[in-house]
mmCIF file of C-alpha atoms and ligand atoms in Angstrom:
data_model
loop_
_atom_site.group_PDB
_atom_site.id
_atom_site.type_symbol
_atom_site.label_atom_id
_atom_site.label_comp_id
_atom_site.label_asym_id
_atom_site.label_seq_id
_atom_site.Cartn_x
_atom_site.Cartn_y
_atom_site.Cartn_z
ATOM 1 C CA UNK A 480 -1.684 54.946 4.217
ATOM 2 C CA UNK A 481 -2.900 53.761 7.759
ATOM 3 C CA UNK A 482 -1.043 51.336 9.832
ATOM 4 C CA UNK A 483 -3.728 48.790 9.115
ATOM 5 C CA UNK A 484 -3.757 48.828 5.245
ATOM 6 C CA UNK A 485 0.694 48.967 5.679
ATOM 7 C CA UNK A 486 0.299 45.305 7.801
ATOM 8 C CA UNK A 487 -2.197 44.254 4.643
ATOM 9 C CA UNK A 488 0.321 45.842 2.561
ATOM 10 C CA UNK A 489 3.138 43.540 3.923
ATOM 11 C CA UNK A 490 0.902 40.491 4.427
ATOM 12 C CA UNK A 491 0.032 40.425 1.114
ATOM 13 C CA UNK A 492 3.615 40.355 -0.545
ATOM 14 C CA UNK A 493 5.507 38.547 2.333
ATOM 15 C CA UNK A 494 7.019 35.064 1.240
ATOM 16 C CA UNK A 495 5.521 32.612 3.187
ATOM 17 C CA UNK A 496 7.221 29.275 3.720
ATOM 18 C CA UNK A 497 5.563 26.115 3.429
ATOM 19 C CA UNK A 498 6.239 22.918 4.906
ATOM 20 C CA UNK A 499 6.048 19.358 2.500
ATOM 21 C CA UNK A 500 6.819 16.080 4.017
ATOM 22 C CA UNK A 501 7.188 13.615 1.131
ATOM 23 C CA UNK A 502 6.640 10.436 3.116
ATOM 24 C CA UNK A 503 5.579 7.625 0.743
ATOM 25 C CA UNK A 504 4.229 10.636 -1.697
ATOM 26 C CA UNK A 505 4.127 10.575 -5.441
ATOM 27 C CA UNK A 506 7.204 13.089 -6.247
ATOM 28 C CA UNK A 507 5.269 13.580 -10.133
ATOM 29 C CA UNK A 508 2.143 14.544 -8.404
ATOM 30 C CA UNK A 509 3.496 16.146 -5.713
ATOM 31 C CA UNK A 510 5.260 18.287 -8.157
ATOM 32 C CA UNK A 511 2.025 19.691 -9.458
ATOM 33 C CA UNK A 512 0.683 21.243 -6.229
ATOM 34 C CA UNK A 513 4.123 22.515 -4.863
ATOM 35 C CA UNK A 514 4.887 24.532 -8.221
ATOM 36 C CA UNK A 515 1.557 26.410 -7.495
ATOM 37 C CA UNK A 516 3.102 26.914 -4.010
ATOM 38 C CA UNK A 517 6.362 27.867 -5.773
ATOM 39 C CA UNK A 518 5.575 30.555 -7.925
ATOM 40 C CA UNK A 519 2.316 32.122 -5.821
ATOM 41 C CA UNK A 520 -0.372 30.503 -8.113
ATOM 42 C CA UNK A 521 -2.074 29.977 -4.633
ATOM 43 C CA UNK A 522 -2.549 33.836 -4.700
ATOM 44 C CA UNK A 523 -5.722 35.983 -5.720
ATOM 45 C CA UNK A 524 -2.591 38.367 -6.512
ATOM 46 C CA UNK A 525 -0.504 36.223 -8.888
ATOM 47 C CA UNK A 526 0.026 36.977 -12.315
ATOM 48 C CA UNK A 527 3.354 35.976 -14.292
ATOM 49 C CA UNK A 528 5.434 39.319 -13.864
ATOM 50 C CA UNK A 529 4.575 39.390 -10.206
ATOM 51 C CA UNK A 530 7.226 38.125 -8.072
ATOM 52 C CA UNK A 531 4.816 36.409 -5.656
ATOM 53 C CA UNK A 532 6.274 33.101 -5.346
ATOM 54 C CA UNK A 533 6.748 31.158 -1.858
ATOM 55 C CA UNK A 534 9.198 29.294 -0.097
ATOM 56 C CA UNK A 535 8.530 25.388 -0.410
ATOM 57 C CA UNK A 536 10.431 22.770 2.037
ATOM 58 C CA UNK A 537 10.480 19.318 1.325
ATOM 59 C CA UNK A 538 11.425 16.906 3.869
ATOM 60 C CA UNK A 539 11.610 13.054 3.749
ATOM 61 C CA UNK A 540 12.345 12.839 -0.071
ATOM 62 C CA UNK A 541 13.982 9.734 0.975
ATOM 63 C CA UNK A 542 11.014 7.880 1.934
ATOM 64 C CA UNK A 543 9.135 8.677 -1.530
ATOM 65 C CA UNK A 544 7.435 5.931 -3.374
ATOM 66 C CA UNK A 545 6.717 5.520 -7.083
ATOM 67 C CA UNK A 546 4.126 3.843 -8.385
ATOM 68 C CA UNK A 547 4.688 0.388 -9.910
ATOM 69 C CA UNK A 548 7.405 -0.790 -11.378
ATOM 70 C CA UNK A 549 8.656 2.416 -11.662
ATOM 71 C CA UNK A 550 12.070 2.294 -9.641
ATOM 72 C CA UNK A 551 13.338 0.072 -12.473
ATOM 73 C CA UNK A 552 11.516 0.990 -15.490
ATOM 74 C CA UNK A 553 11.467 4.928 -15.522
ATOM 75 C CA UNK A 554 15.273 6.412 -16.863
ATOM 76 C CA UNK A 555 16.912 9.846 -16.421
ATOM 77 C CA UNK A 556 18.399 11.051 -19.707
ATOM 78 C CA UNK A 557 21.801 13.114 -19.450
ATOM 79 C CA UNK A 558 24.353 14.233 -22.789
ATOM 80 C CA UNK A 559 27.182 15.272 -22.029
ATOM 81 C CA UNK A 560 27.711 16.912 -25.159
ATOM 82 C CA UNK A 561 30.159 14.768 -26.577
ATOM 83 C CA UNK A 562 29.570 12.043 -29.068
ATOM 84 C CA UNK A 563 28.460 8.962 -27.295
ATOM 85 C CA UNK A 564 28.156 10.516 -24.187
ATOM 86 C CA UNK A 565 24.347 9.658 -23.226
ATOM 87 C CA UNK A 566 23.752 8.244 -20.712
ATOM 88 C CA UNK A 567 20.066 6.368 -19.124
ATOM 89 C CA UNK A 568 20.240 6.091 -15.752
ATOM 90 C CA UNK A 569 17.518 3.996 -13.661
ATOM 91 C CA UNK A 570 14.888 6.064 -11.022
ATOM 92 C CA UNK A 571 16.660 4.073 -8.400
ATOM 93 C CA UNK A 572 20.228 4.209 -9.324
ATOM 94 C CA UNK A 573 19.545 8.342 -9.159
ATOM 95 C CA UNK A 574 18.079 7.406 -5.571
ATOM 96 C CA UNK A 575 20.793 5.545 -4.256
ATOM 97 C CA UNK A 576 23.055 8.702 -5.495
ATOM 98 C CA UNK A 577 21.127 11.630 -4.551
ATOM 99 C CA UNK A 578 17.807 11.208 -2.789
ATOM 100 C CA UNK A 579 16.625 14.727 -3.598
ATOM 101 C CA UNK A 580 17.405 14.680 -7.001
ATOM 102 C CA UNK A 581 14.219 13.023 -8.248
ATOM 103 C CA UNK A 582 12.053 15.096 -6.660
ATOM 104 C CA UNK A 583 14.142 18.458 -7.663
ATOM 105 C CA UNK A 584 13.687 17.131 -11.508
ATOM 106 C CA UNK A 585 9.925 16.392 -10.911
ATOM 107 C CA UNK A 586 9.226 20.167 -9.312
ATOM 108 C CA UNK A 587 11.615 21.613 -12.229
ATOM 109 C CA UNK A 588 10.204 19.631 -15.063
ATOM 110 C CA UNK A 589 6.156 20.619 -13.809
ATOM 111 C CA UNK A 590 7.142 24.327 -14.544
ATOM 112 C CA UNK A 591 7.244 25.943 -17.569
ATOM 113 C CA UNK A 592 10.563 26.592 -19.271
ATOM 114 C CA UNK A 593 11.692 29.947 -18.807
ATOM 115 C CA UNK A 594 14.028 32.861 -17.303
ATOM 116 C CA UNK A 595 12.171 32.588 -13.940
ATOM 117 C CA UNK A 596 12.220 28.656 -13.568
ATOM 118 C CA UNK A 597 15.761 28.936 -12.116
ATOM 119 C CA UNK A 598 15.571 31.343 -9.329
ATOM 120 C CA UNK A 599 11.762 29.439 -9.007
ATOM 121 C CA UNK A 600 14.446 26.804 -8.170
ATOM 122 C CA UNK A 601 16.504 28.513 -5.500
ATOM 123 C CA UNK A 602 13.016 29.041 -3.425
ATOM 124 C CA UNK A 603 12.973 24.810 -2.886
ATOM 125 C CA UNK A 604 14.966 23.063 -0.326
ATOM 126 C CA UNK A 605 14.700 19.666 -0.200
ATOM 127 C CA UNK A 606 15.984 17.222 2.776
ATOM 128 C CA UNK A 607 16.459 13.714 2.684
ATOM 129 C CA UNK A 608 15.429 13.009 6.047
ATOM 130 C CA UNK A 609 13.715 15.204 8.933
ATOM 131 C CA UNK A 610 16.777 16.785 10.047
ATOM 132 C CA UNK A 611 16.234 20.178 8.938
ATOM 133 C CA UNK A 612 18.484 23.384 9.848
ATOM 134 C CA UNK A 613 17.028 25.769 12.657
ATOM 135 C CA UNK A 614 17.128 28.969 10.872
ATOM 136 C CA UNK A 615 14.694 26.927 8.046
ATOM 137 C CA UNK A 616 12.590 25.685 10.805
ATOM 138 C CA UNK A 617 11.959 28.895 12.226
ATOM 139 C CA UNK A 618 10.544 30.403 9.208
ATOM 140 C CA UNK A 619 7.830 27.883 8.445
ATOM 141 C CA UNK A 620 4.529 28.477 8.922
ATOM 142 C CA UNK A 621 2.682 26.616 7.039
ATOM 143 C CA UNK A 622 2.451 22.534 6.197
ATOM 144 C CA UNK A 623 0.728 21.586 2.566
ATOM 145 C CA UNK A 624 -1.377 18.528 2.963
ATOM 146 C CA UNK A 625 -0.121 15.382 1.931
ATOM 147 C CA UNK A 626 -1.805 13.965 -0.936
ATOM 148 C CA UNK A 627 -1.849 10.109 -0.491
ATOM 149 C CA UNK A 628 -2.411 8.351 3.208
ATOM 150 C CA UNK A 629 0.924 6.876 4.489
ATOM 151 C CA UNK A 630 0.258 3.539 4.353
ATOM 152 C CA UNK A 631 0.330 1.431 7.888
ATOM 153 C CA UNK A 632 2.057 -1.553 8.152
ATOM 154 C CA UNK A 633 0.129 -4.386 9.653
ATOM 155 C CA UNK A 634 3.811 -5.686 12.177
ATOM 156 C CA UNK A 635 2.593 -2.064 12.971
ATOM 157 C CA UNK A 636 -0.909 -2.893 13.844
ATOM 158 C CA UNK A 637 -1.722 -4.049 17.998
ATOM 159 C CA UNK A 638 -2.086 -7.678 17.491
ATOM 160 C CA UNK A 639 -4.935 -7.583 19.568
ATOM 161 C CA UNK A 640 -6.446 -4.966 16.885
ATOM 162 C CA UNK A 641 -5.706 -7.574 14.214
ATOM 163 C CA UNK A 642 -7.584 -9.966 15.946
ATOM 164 C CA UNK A 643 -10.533 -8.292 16.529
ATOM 165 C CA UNK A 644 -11.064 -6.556 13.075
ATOM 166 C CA UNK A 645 -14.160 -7.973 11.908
ATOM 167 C CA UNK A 646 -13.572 -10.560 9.577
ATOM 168 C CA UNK A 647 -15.042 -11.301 6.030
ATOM 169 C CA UNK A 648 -13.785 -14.241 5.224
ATOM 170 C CA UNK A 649 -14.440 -17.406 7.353
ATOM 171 C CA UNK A 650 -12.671 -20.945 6.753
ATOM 172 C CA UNK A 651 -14.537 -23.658 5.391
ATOM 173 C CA UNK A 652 -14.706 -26.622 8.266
ATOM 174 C CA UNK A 653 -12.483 -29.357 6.808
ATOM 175 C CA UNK A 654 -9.827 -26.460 6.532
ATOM 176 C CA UNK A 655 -6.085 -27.444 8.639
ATOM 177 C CA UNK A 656 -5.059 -24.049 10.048
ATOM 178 C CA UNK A 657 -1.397 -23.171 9.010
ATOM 179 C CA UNK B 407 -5.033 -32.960 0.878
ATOM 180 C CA UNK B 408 -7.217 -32.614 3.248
ATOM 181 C CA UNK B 409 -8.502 -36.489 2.968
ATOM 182 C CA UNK B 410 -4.486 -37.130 2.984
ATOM 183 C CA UNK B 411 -4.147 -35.506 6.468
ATOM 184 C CA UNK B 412 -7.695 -36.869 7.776
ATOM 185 C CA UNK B 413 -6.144 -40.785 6.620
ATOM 186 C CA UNK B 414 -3.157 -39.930 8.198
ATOM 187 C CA UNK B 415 -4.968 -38.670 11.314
ATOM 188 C CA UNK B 416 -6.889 -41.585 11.656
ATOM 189 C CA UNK B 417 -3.722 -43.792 11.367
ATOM 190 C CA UNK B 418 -1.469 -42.373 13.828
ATOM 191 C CA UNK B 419 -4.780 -42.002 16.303
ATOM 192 C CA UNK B 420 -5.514 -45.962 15.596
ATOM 193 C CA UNK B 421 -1.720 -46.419 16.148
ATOM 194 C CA UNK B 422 -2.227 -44.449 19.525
ATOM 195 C CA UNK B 423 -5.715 -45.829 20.571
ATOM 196 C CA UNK B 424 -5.724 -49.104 19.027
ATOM 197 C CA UNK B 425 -9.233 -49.552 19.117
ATOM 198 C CA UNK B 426 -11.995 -49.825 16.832
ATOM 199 C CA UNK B 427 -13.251 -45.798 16.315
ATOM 200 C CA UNK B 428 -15.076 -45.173 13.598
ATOM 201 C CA UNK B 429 -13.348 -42.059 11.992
ATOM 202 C CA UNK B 430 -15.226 -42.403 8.732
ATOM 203 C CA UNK B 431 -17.852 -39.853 8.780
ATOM 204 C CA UNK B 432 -20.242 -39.014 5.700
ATOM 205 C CA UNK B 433 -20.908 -34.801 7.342
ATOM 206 C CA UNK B 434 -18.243 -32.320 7.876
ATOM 207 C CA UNK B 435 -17.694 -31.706 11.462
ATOM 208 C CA UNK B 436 -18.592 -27.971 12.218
ATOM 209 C CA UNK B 437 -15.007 -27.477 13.511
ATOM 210 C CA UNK B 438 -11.281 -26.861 12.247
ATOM 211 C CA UNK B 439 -8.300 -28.746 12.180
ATOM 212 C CA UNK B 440 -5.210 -27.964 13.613
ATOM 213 C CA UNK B 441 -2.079 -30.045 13.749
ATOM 214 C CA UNK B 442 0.082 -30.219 16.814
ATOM 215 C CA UNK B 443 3.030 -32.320 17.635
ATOM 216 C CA UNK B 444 4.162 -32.809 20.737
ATOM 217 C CA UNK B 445 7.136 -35.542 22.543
ATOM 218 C CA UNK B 446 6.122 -38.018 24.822
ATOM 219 C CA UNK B 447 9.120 -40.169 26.107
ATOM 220 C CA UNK B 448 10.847 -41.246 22.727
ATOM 221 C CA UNK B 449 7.822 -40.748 20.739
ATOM 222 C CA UNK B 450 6.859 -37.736 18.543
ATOM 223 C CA UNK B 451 2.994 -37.985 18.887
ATOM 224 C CA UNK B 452 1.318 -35.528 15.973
ATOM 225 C CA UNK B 453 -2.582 -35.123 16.646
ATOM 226 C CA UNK B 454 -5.398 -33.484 14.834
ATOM 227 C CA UNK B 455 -7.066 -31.535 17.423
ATOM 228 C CA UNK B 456 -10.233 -29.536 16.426
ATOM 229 C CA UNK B 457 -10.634 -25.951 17.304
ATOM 230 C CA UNK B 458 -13.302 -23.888 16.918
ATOM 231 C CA UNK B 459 -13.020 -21.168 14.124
ATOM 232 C CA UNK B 460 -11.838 -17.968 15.686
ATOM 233 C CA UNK B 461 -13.777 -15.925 13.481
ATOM 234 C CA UNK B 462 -16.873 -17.186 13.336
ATOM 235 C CA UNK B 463 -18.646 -13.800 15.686
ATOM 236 C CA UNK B 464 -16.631 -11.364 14.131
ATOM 237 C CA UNK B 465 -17.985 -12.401 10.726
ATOM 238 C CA UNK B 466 -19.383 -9.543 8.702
ATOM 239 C CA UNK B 467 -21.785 -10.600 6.311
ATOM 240 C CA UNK B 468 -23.932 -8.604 3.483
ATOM 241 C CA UNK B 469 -27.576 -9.822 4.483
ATOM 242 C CA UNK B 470 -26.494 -8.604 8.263
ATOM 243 C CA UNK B 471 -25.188 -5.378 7.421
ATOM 244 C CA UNK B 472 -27.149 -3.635 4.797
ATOM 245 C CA UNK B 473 -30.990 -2.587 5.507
ATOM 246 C CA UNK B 474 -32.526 -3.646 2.372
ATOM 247 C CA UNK B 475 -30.653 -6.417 0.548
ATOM 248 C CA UNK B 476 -31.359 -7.137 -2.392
ATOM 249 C CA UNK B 477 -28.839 -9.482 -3.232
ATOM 250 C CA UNK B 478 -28.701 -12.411 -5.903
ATOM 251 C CA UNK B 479 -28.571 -15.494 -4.663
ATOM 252 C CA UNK B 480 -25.356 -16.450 -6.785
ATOM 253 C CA UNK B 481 -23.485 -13.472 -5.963
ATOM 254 C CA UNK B 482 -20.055 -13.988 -3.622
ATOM 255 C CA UNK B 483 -19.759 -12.407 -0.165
ATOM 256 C CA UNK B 484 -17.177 -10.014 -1.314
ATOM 257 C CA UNK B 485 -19.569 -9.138 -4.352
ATOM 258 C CA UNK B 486 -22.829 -8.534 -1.775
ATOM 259 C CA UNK B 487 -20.612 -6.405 0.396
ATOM 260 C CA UNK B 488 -19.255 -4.084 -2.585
ATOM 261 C CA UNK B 489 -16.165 -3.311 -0.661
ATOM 262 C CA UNK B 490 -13.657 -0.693 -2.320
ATOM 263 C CA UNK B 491 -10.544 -2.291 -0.931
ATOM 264 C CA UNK B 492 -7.135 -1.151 -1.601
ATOM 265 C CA UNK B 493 -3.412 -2.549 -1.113
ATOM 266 C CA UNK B 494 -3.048 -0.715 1.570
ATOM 267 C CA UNK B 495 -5.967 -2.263 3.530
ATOM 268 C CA UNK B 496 -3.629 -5.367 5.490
ATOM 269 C CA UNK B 497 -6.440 -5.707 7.619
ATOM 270 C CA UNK B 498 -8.547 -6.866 5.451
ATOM 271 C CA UNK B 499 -6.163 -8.511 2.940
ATOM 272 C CA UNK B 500 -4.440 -10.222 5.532
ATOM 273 C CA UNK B 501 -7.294 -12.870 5.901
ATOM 274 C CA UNK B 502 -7.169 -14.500 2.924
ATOM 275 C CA UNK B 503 -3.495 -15.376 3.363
ATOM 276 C CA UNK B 504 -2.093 -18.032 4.783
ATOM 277 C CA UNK B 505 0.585 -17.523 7.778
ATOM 278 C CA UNK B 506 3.369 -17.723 4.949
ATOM 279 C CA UNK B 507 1.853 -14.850 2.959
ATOM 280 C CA UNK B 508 0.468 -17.162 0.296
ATOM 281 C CA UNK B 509 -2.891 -16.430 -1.330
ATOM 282 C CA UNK B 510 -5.568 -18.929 -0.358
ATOM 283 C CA UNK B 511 -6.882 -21.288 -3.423
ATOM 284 C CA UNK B 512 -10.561 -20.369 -4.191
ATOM 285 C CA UNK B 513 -12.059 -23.550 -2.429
ATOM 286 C CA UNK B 514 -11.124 -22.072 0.607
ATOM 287 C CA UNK B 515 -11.878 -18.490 0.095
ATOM 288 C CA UNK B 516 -15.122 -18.975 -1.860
ATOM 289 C CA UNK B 517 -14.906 -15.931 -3.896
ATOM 290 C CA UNK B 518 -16.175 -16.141 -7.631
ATOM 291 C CA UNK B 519 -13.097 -16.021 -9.923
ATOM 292 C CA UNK B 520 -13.119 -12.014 -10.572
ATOM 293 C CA UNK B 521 -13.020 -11.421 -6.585
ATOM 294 C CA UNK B 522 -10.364 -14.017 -6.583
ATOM 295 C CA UNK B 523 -8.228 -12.609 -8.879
ATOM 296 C CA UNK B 524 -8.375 -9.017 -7.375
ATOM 297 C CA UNK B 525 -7.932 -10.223 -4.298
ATOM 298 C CA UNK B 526 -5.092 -11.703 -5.539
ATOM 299 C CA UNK B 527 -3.260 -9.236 -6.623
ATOM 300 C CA UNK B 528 -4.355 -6.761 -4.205
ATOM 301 C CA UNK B 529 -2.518 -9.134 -1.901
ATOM 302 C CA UNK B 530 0.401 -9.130 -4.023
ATOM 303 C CA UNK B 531 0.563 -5.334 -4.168
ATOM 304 C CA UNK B 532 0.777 -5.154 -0.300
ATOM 305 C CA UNK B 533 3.045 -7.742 0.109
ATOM 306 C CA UNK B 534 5.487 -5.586 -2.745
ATOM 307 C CA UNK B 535 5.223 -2.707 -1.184
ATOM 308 C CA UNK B 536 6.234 -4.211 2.159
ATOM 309 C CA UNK B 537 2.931 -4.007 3.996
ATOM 310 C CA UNK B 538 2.553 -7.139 5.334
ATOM 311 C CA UNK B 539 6.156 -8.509 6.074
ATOM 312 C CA UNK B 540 5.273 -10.658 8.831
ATOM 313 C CA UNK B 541 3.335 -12.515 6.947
ATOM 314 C CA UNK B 542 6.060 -13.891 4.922
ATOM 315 C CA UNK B 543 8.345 -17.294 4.095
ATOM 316 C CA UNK B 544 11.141 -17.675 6.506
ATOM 317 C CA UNK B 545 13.572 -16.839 3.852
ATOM 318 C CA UNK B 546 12.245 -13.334 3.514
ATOM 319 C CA UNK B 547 13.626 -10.371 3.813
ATOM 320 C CA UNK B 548 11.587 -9.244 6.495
ATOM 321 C CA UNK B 549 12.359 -4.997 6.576
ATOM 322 C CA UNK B 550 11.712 -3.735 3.217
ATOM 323 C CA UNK B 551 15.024 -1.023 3.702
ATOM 324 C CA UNK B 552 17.564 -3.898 3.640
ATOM 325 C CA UNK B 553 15.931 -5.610 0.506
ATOM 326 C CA UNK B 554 17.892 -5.718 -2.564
ATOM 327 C CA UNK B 555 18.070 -2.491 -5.386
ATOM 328 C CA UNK B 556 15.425 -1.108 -6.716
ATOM 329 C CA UNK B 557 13.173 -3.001 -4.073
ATOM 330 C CA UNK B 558 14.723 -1.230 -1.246
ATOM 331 C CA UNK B 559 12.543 1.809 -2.365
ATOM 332 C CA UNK B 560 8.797 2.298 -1.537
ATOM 333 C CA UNK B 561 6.273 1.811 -3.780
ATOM 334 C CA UNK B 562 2.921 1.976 -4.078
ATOM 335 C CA UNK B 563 0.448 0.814 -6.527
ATOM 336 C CA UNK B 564 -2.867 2.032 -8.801
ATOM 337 C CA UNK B 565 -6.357 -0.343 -8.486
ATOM 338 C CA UNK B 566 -7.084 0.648 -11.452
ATOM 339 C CA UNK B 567 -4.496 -1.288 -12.986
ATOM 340 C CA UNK B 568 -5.960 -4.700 -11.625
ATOM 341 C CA UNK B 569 -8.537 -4.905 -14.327
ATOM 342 C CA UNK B 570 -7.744 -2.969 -17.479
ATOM 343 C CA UNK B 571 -11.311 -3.397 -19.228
ATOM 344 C CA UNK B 572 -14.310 -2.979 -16.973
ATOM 345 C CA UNK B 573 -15.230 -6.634 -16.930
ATOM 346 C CA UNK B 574 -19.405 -6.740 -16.243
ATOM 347 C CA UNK B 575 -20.619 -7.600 -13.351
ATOM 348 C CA UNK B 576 -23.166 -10.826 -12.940
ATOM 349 C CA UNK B 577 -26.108 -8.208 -12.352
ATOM 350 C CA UNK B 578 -25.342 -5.703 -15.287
ATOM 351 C CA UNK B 579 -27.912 -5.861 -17.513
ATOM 352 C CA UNK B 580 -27.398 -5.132 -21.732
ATOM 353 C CA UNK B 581 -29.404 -3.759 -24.119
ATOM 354 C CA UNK B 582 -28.951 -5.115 -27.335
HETATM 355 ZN ZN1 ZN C 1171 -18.223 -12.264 -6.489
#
């Protein structure tokens, strides 16, 4: 084997680690494209029995947003086992607990259920903010694009930008400005 | 309303004047209102001074923007312009609320009633999902983070919702 085709060799089955900043993104959509990520469906290699997976970081999974009424509407199921020991716990009570956990359930739930899914698991670190530890940092390489815009406040927005946005709606002229 | 503050107007500027103006006027003057209050001595004077409309140049209209309109006369502006605005768009949403994030009423915004209701909600949207928090009530909340529960969160929103069944536009045509 040359040196060239050893480097190919090593490319090719190398984990790379990706980069995910979850910043007002959807974790259950998110979760689709960072399983792909996860277990090397990116890959002209992949197939099931080939250990080809990457390594996914998630930071920000603080600062992700559902969509609509969600926060108080969608429930996490746990049994303990015991009679009458289910539990229903609200999307944002599991925030206010654990900001990682909902997007750790969303990533785990998008894969299929088997022997891998687990140590699939162990190759996701999530952080709730953008404090991340340096030997992590040094290992990424690559970001995954975000899939919805992060919104811009308009307190945000130069008020001199606000003002001279072109404008479609004009006041009628009996109209007392407020 | 607006006859209640143009009476009122007139009265306190009779009060002030005390002379025979004629404030009755059959044409809408081609200005705005604004009301100002201001102390002189022991008085509290309140005047309606007219400005001019701040946005009358930056005013994008359809028949000035597209190269071959073909627009019905009946259509709305928002209609003629075929705008895909979203919740996140503050720039744009922001103008049909007042200063106390409040959704205009349709004789002021001119819309036809579907634009008006999407609007309306559209505005809604961005005010829940804390885009537009200085254009709120005094009262408010202003930073979305300190905000109570499940509100503290964000959260963004689908268009599609806004209108479930595709209602037909006024230039759709059917064939029966
Ligand atoms: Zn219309």
């Amino acid at each position: 084997m040359s040196a060239a085709k050893r480097v190919q060799q090593w490319a090719t089955f190398a984990r790379t680690w990706h980069i995910f900043d979850c910043k007002w993104q959807d974790p259950y959509q998110s979760a689709e494209v960072i399983k792909k990520y996860l277990l090397g469906m990116h890959k002209p290699i992949y197939h099931p029995m080939n250990d080809c997976g990457d390594v996914v970081v998630c930071i920000n999974s603080r600062e992700i947003a559902l969509r609509g009424n969600d926060w108080r509407q969608r429930a996490y199921f746990h049994h303990t086992g015991y009679p009458g020991g289910a539990t229903w716990t609200l999307a944002w009570e599991v925030h206010n607990k654990d900001p990682t956990m909902i997007i750790k359930k969303a990533v785990y739930k998008a894969m299929r259920g088997n022997l891998q899914r687990r140590h699939t698991m162990q190759r996701l670190f999530i952080y709730p903010g953008e404090e991340i530890p340096e030997d992590i940092v040094q290992n990424v390489t690559n970001q995954i694009r975000q899939l919805r815009l992060v919104p811009t406040r308009l307190d945000h927005i130069d008020e001199e930008e606000v003002k001279k946005f072109p404008k479609v709606m004009d006041y009628p002229t009996d109209y007392v400005l407020k | 309303m607006s006859l209640l503050l143009k009476n009122s107007y007139s009265l306190i500027k009779n009060a002030i004047v005390s002379t025979s103006l004629r404030t009755l006027s059959t044409t809408n003057q081609l200005r705005l209102k604004e009301i100002r209050e201001h102390k002189e001595g022991s008085t509290v004077v309140l005047e309606g001074v007219f400005v001019p409309s701040p946005r009358t140049e930056l005013l994008v209209r359809a028949e000035n923007v597209k190269e071959s309109p073909h627009i019905c006369p009946n259509t709305c502006y928002m209609c003629a312009l075929d705008l895909d605005v979203k919740h996140t768009d503050v720039l744009i949403l922001s103008q049909f609320v007042r200063s106390d994030g409040c959704m205009l009423p349709r004789r002021i915004t001119n819309l036809c009633p579907r634009q008006q209701k999407k609007i309306g909600k559209l505005v809604t949207m961005a005010q829940k999902a804390g885009l537009m928090i200085n254009l709120t009530p005094s009262y408010c909340k202003k930073d979305p983070k300190k905000r109570y529960g499940f509100k503290k969160f964000n959260t963004y929103f689908d268009e599609k919702t806004i209108f479930m069944k595709r209602i037909p536009k006024p230039t759709d045509r059917f064939e029966r």
